[in-house]
Amino acid sequence: MTDTTHKVTAPGERLTGPAAGRLMRLATYASVSTAAVLILVKLVAWWMTDSIAMLSSLVDSMLDIAAALVTLVAVRHALSPADSDHRFGHGKAEPLAALAQAGLITGSAFFLLIEAIHRFFQPATVENSELGIAVMVFSIILTFALTRFQAYVVRRTQSVAISADSLHYISDILMNSAVIAALILVTYFDFPLADPLIGLAIAFWIVRSAWTIARKSYDMLMDRELPDEDREKIFEIVRGHPQALGVHDLRTRSSGPNTFIQMHLEIPGDFTLERAHAIADAVEMDVRAAFPDADVLIHQDPYVATAKEI
């Protein structure tokens, strides 16, 4: 028997099992740590600059750490194995966490919108802008490093919660860049309205990001079918078996790190049950090779010439 316990995956190949779990947990720890550092430096910078754009970035970082903690708990729960009360595992904890992130992000957007409108009618002088710019540059560098690591984790694990967290931090990079632009325009070009105007732009960007996260999470919670290219890939795998004469009632869905695939496989009616079972096992192994985290369930049907794939 071949020992696959220490199987080495090719660079970029999707990880499964404990290896994927470790990587996802590491990403959540990195996210929480990054948010904590950014809150500290932005708090000092806002206190010294009194910039609404800086405040907007601080508020977003405070929500970042809340979202990151939600993601950390959700990922740990989603990686828990199936039990007698949760036969399909706990994978939906991931999209639930992502949906919670979307709510937090939307809340921050409305707060910033109110503050920006207030500052639009009552412009205030921005002080110590050089410090603010330095803090934003530091934030961009740190956040960029985190998003690159998160992108690697998402590529290797397909985690929807880490993906949502990464999208949030990508919007942070744009936000921090906008804050730098506001500080420069206010300080060096005497354009005080730039601060609230950019604050408004940031608020709308945050809402857009929240919608993207919420839509993806909703699809997973509602058991949306896998993408058409994945379903076609499953059909091609079945067609690759000469004794598998057709497939119908293909049903697919994803739940956090897990994928569920069900189908009715059409096999010649005069085959013995043992032979039909062997064919179904062969198809199942090939499907699992293409979708490593999939739970595959195949029902065997006698072949009917008029049956159609649906």
Tab-separated table of C-alpha atoms in Angstrom:
chain	number	residue	atom	x	y	z
A	1	MET	CA	0.000	0.000	0.000
A	2	THR	CA	1.372	3.422	-0.929
A	3	ASP	CA	1.714	5.931	1.898
A	4	THR	CA	0.278	9.277	0.851
A	5	THR	CA	0.369	10.882	4.286
A	6	HIS	CA	3.302	13.108	3.331
A	7	LYS	CA	2.339	13.707	-0.271
A	8	VAL	CA	4.075	16.794	-1.691
A	9	THR	CA	1.827	19.022	-3.788
A	10	ALA	CA	3.057	20.857	-6.847
A	11	PRO	CA	3.484	24.649	-6.578
A	12	GLY	CA	0.064	26.267	-6.975
A	13	GLU	CA	-1.824	22.975	-6.572
A	14	ARG	CA	-4.853	23.204	-4.320
A	15	LEU	CA	-4.242	21.972	-0.792
A	16	THR	CA	-6.741	19.792	1.061
A	17	GLY	CA	-7.188	18.422	4.543
A	18	PRO	CA	-4.942	19.463	7.458
A	19	ALA	CA	-2.464	21.307	5.209
A	20	ALA	CA	-5.215	23.613	3.930
A	21	GLY	CA	-6.524	24.094	7.466
A	22	ARG	CA	-3.129	25.171	8.786
A	23	LEU	CA	-2.706	27.678	5.978
A	24	MET	CA	-6.182	29.142	6.509
A	25	ARG	CA	-5.601	29.525	10.255
A	26	LEU	CA	-2.270	31.242	9.615
A	27	ALA	CA	-4.020	33.700	7.300
A	28	THR	CA	-6.551	34.596	10.013
A	29	TYR	CA	-3.782	35.186	12.568
A	30	ALA	CA	-1.936	37.425	10.094
A	31	SER	CA	-5.131	39.394	9.430
A	32	VAL	CA	-5.860	40.055	13.107
A	33	SER	CA	-2.247	41.059	13.804
A	34	THR	CA	-2.111	43.432	10.852
A	35	ALA	CA	-5.384	45.129	11.811
A	36	ALA	CA	-4.188	45.612	15.413
A	37	VAL	CA	-0.973	47.307	14.290
A	38	LEU	CA	-2.793	49.581	11.845
A	39	ILE	CA	-5.357	50.657	14.452
A	40	LEU	CA	-2.596	51.776	16.791
A	41	VAL	CA	-0.666	53.854	14.244
A	42	LYS	CA	-3.791	55.359	12.644
A	43	LEU	CA	-5.224	56.343	16.044
A	44	VAL	CA	-2.111	58.374	16.759
A	45	ALA	CA	-2.121	59.865	13.259
A	46	TRP	CA	-5.792	60.904	13.432
A	47	TRP	CA	-5.288	62.480	16.869
A	48	MET	CA	-2.414	64.555	15.485
A	49	THR	CA	-3.958	65.483	12.093
A	50	ASP	CA	-7.715	65.765	12.775
A	51	SER	CA	-8.321	64.604	9.205
A	52	ILE	CA	-11.728	63.118	8.316
A	53	ALA	CA	-10.027	61.015	5.664
A	54	MET	CA	-7.633	59.692	8.332
A	55	LEU	CA	-10.597	59.051	10.628
A	56	SER	CA	-12.294	57.120	7.849
A	57	SER	CA	-9.244	54.915	7.499
A	58	LEU	CA	-9.053	54.410	11.285
A	59	VAL	CA	-12.710	53.389	11.469
A	60	ASP	CA	-12.211	50.940	8.644
A	61	SER	CA	-9.217	49.384	10.420
A	62	MET	CA	-11.273	49.032	13.598
A	63	LEU	CA	-13.879	47.155	11.585
A	64	ASP	CA	-11.075	45.165	9.971
A	65	ILE	CA	-10.064	43.678	13.292
A	66	ALA	CA	-13.696	42.868	14.149
A	67	ALA	CA	-14.131	41.193	10.769
A	68	ALA	CA	-10.803	39.416	11.127
A	69	LEU	CA	-11.818	37.995	14.505
A	70	VAL	CA	-15.131	36.817	13.048
A	71	THR	CA	-13.220	35.171	10.205
A	72	LEU	CA	-10.794	33.533	12.620
A	73	VAL	CA	-13.621	31.961	14.632
A	74	ALA	CA	-15.546	30.979	11.493
A	75	VAL	CA	-12.554	29.319	9.828
A	76	ARG	CA	-11.795	27.305	12.955
A	77	HIS	CA	-15.428	26.187	13.090
A	78	ALA	CA	-15.648	25.475	9.354
A	79	LEU	CA	-12.609	23.198	9.587
A	80	SER	CA	-14.245	21.083	12.296
A	81	PRO	CA	-15.059	17.604	10.978
A	82	ALA	CA	-18.634	16.475	10.388
A	83	ASP	CA	-20.400	15.068	13.430
A	84	SER	CA	-23.653	13.275	14.212
A	85	ASP	CA	-25.601	16.558	14.248
A	86	HIS	CA	-23.892	18.112	11.220
A	87	ARG	CA	-23.485	15.351	8.649
A	88	PHE	CA	-22.406	17.785	5.947
A	89	GLY	CA	-19.778	19.426	8.123
A	90	HIS	CA	-19.561	23.039	9.295
A	91	GLY	CA	-18.418	24.674	6.065
A	92	LYS	CA	-21.231	27.236	5.953
A	93	ALA	CA	-19.618	29.026	8.882
A	94	GLU	CA	-17.345	30.591	6.240
A	95	PRO	CA	-20.021	32.335	4.138
A	96	LEU	CA	-21.831	33.338	7.338
A	97	ALA	CA	-18.646	35.086	8.481
A	98	ALA	CA	-18.255	36.718	5.081
A	99	LEU	CA	-21.865	37.941	5.253
A	100	ALA	CA	-21.170	39.400	8.700
A	101	GLN	CA	-18.156	41.174	7.215
A	102	ALA	CA	-20.357	42.678	4.536
A	103	GLY	CA	-22.657	44.050	7.245
A	104	LEU	CA	-19.754	45.557	9.184
A	105	ILE	CA	-18.322	47.109	6.050
A	106	THR	CA	-21.690	48.657	5.128
A	107	GLY	CA	-22.024	50.092	8.631
A	108	SER	CA	-18.635	51.753	8.358
A	109	ALA	CA	-19.607	53.225	4.996
A	110	PHE	CA	-22.689	54.934	6.440
A	111	PHE	CA	-20.668	56.312	9.361
A	112	LEU	CA	-18.085	57.766	6.997
A	113	LEU	CA	-20.809	59.182	4.766
A	114	ILE	CA	-22.308	61.130	7.674
A	115	GLU	CA	-18.906	62.402	8.849
A	116	ALA	CA	-17.859	63.415	5.346
A	117	ILE	CA	-21.092	65.359	4.745
A	118	HIS	CA	-20.645	67.146	8.061
A	119	ARG	CA	-17.059	68.112	7.210
A	120	PHE	CA	-18.160	69.208	3.716
A	121	PHE	CA	-20.280	71.981	5.217
A	122	GLN	CA	-17.819	72.714	8.031
A	123	PRO	CA	-14.302	72.261	6.591
A	124	ALA	CA	-11.508	71.907	9.148
A	125	THR	CA	-7.785	72.454	8.917
A	126	VAL	CA	-5.692	69.312	8.581
A	127	GLU	CA	-2.570	69.410	10.766
A	128	ASN	CA	0.659	67.383	10.717
A	129	SER	CA	-0.150	66.077	7.248
A	130	GLU	CA	3.399	64.753	6.798
A	131	LEU	CA	2.833	62.365	9.694
A	132	GLY	CA	-0.482	61.303	8.206
A	133	ILE	CA	1.097	60.620	4.824
A	134	ALA	CA	3.882	58.582	6.442
A	135	VAL	CA	1.344	56.500	8.369
A	136	MET	CA	-0.679	55.848	5.207
A	137	VAL	CA	2.419	54.754	3.291
A	138	PHE	CA	3.270	52.358	6.110
A	139	SER	CA	-0.319	51.073	6.094
A	140	ILE	CA	-0.243	50.470	2.351
A	141	ILE	CA	3.012	48.501	2.546
A	142	LEU	CA	1.813	46.341	5.451
A	143	THR	CA	-1.616	45.761	3.945
A	144	PHE	CA	-0.197	44.918	0.526
A	145	ALA	CA	2.042	42.259	2.090
A	146	LEU	CA	-0.998	40.782	3.875
A	147	THR	CA	-3.154	40.709	0.720
A	148	ARG	CA	-0.401	38.941	-1.234
A	149	PHE	CA	-0.281	36.256	1.434
A	150	GLN	CA	-4.082	36.024	1.513
A	151	ALA	CA	-4.167	35.691	-2.287
A	152	TYR	CA	-1.771	32.753	-1.986
A	153	VAL	CA	-3.970	31.148	0.693
A	154	VAL	CA	-7.135	31.609	-1.386
A	155	ARG	CA	-5.402	30.111	-4.426
A	156	ARG	CA	-4.324	27.063	-2.438
A	157	THR	CA	-7.521	26.566	-0.373
A	158	GLN	CA	-10.427	28.321	-2.204
A	159	SER	CA	-11.577	29.726	1.162
A	160	VAL	CA	-14.502	32.133	0.728
A	161	ALA	CA	-13.966	33.679	4.183
A	162	ILE	CA	-10.297	34.449	3.507
A	163	SER	CA	-11.297	35.726	0.070
A	164	ALA	CA	-13.804	38.141	1.649
A	165	ASP	CA	-11.216	39.279	4.173
A	166	SER	CA	-8.710	39.838	1.375
A	167	LEU	CA	-11.202	41.878	-0.641
A	168	HIS	CA	-11.741	44.058	2.401
A	169	TYR	CA	-8.013	44.703	2.754
A	170	ILE	CA	-7.636	45.412	-0.960
A	171	SER	CA	-10.231	48.148	-0.564
A	172	ASP	CA	-8.127	49.399	2.362
A	173	ILE	CA	-5.153	49.878	0.059
A	174	LEU	CA	-7.255	52.056	-2.224
A	175	MET	CA	-8.654	53.883	0.783
A	176	ASN	CA	-5.203	54.601	2.195
A	177	SER	CA	-4.061	55.860	-1.194
A	178	ALA	CA	-7.077	58.156	-1.264
A	179	VAL	CA	-6.229	59.457	2.209
A	180	ILE	CA	-2.730	60.341	1.023
A	181	ALA	CA	-4.243	62.206	-1.932
A	182	ALA	CA	-6.576	64.110	0.411
A	183	LEU	CA	-3.754	65.132	2.739
A	184	ILE	CA	-1.608	66.320	-0.168
A	185	LEU	CA	-4.446	68.324	-1.760
A	186	VAL	CA	-5.385	69.955	1.545
A	187	THR	CA	-1.848	70.751	2.668
A	188	TYR	CA	0.006	71.628	-0.512
A	189	PHE	CA	-2.785	72.832	-2.826
A	190	ASP	CA	-5.044	74.572	-0.278
A	191	PHE	CA	-8.077	72.515	-1.276
A	192	PRO	CA	-9.846	71.739	2.053
A	193	LEU	CA	-12.895	70.184	0.366
A	194	ALA	CA	-10.673	67.386	-0.919
A	195	ASP	CA	-10.800	65.786	2.541
A	196	PRO	CA	-14.601	65.273	2.711
A	197	LEU	CA	-14.919	64.626	-1.035
A	198	ILE	CA	-12.429	61.768	-0.884
A	199	GLY	CA	-14.154	60.563	2.288
A	200	LEU	CA	-17.390	60.331	0.290
A	201	ALA	CA	-15.647	58.423	-2.510
A	202	ILE	CA	-14.215	55.984	0.028
A	203	ALA	CA	-17.680	55.406	1.528
A	204	PHE	CA	-19.128	54.494	-1.871
A	205	TRP	CA	-16.185	52.189	-2.593
A	206	ILE	CA	-16.756	50.393	0.716
A	207	VAL	CA	-20.430	49.805	-0.146
A	208	ARG	CA	-19.398	48.340	-3.503
A	209	SER	CA	-16.969	45.961	-1.780
A	210	ALA	CA	-19.634	44.930	0.718
A	211	TRP	CA	-22.053	44.074	-2.098
A	212	THR	CA	-19.457	41.854	-3.801
A	213	ILE	CA	-18.794	39.967	-0.564
A	214	ALA	CA	-22.494	39.620	0.299
A	215	ARG	CA	-23.445	38.292	-3.138
A	216	LYS	CA	-20.800	35.568	-3.076
A	217	SER	CA	-21.724	34.557	0.473
A	218	TYR	CA	-25.428	34.468	-0.372
A	219	ASP	CA	-24.771	32.142	-3.312
A	220	MET	CA	-22.965	29.672	-1.078
A	221	LEU	CA	-25.573	29.817	1.680
A	222	MET	CA	-28.328	29.201	-0.878
A	223	ASP	CA	-26.496	26.175	-2.329
A	224	ARG	CA	-25.895	27.727	-5.734
A	225	GLU	CA	-24.633	25.254	-8.332
A	226	LEU	CA	-20.931	25.162	-9.129
A	227	PRO	CA	-19.845	27.269	-12.140
A	228	ASP	CA	-20.814	25.923	-15.566
A	229	GLU	CA	-17.200	25.061	-16.377
A	230	ASP	CA	-16.985	22.833	-13.284
A	231	ARG	CA	-20.236	21.066	-14.126
A	232	GLU	CA	-19.050	20.498	-17.698
A	233	LYS	CA	-15.799	19.107	-16.307
A	234	ILE	CA	-17.810	16.555	-14.327
A	235	PHE	CA	-19.743	15.560	-17.452
A	236	GLU	CA	-16.464	15.115	-19.345
A	237	ILE	CA	-15.114	12.853	-16.606
A	238	VAL	CA	-18.200	10.640	-16.848
A	239	ARG	CA	-17.975	10.536	-20.659
A	240	GLY	CA	-14.403	9.302	-20.295
A	241	HIS	CA	-15.675	5.954	-18.989
A	242	PRO	CA	-16.899	3.765	-21.894
A	243	GLN	CA	-19.273	1.794	-19.670
A	244	ALA	CA	-20.797	4.926	-18.148
A	245	LEU	CA	-23.438	5.581	-20.804
A	246	GLY	CA	-24.918	8.767	-19.395
A	247	VAL	CA	-25.536	10.964	-16.396
A	248	HIS	CA	-28.529	12.940	-15.216
A	249	ASP	CA	-29.729	14.830	-12.148
A	250	LEU	CA	-26.269	16.267	-11.525
A	251	ARG	CA	-26.445	18.402	-8.393
A	252	THR	CA	-23.546	20.384	-7.006
A	253	ARG	CA	-22.943	22.879	-4.239
A	254	SER	CA	-20.134	24.207	-2.102
A	255	SER	CA	-19.984	24.694	1.651
A	256	GLY	CA	-16.873	26.481	2.858
A	257	PRO	CA	-13.869	24.306	2.009
A	258	ASN	CA	-16.081	21.396	0.960
A	259	THR	CA	-17.822	20.586	-2.318
A	260	PHE	CA	-20.775	18.236	-2.670
A	261	ILE	CA	-21.487	16.443	-5.959
A	262	GLN	CA	-24.428	14.126	-6.557
A	263	MET	CA	-25.466	12.408	-9.789
A	264	HIS	CA	-27.384	9.531	-11.334
A	265	LEU	CA	-24.989	7.438	-13.408
A	266	GLU	CA	-26.456	5.398	-16.283
A	267	ILE	CA	-24.982	1.898	-16.639
A	268	PRO	CA	-26.044	-0.999	-18.907
A	269	GLY	CA	-29.043	-2.666	-17.303
A	270	ASP	CA	-27.721	-6.202	-17.772
A	271	PHE	CA	-24.615	-5.596	-15.654
A	272	THR	CA	-24.423	-7.245	-12.256
A	273	LEU	CA	-24.676	-5.037	-9.185
A	274	GLU	CA	-21.009	-5.734	-8.408
A	275	ARG	CA	-19.907	-4.637	-11.877
A	276	ALA	CA	-22.110	-1.532	-11.800
A	277	HIS	CA	-20.713	-0.621	-8.402
A	278	ALA	CA	-17.137	-0.957	-9.706
A	279	ILE	CA	-17.914	1.455	-12.557
A	280	ALA	CA	-19.459	3.960	-10.156
A	281	ASP	CA	-16.388	3.684	-7.915
A	282	ALA	CA	-14.089	4.387	-10.867
A	283	VAL	CA	-16.087	7.493	-11.840
A	284	GLU	CA	-16.140	8.642	-8.231
A	285	MET	CA	-12.345	8.345	-7.939
A	286	ASP	CA	-11.829	10.426	-11.087
A	287	VAL	CA	-14.262	13.111	-9.912
A	288	ARG	CA	-12.503	13.295	-6.553
A	289	ALA	CA	-9.157	13.606	-8.311
A	290	ALA	CA	-10.505	16.700	-10.102
A	291	PHE	CA	-12.265	18.048	-6.985
A	292	PRO	CA	-10.110	16.932	-4.024
A	293	ASP	CA	-12.412	18.203	-1.251
A	294	ALA	CA	-15.584	16.869	-2.852
A	295	ASP	CA	-18.058	14.544	-1.208
A	296	VAL	CA	-19.280	12.517	-4.205
A	297	LEU	CA	-22.512	10.513	-4.138
A	298	ILE	CA	-23.425	8.415	-7.192
A	299	HIS	CA	-26.721	6.619	-7.722
A	300	GLN	CA	-26.630	3.874	-10.356
A	301	ASP	CA	-29.446	3.732	-12.898
A	302	PRO	CA	-29.994	1.301	-15.785
A	303	TYR	CA	-29.249	3.044	-19.073
A	304	VAL	CA	-32.237	4.543	-20.898
A	305	ALA	CA	-31.549	5.659	-24.451
A	306	THR	CA	-33.902	8.659	-24.253
A	307	ALA	CA	-32.496	10.056	-21.034
A	308	LYS	CA	-31.010	13.534	-21.256
A	309	GLU	CA	-28.385	15.279	-19.199
A	310	ILE	CA	-29.832	17.986	-16.998
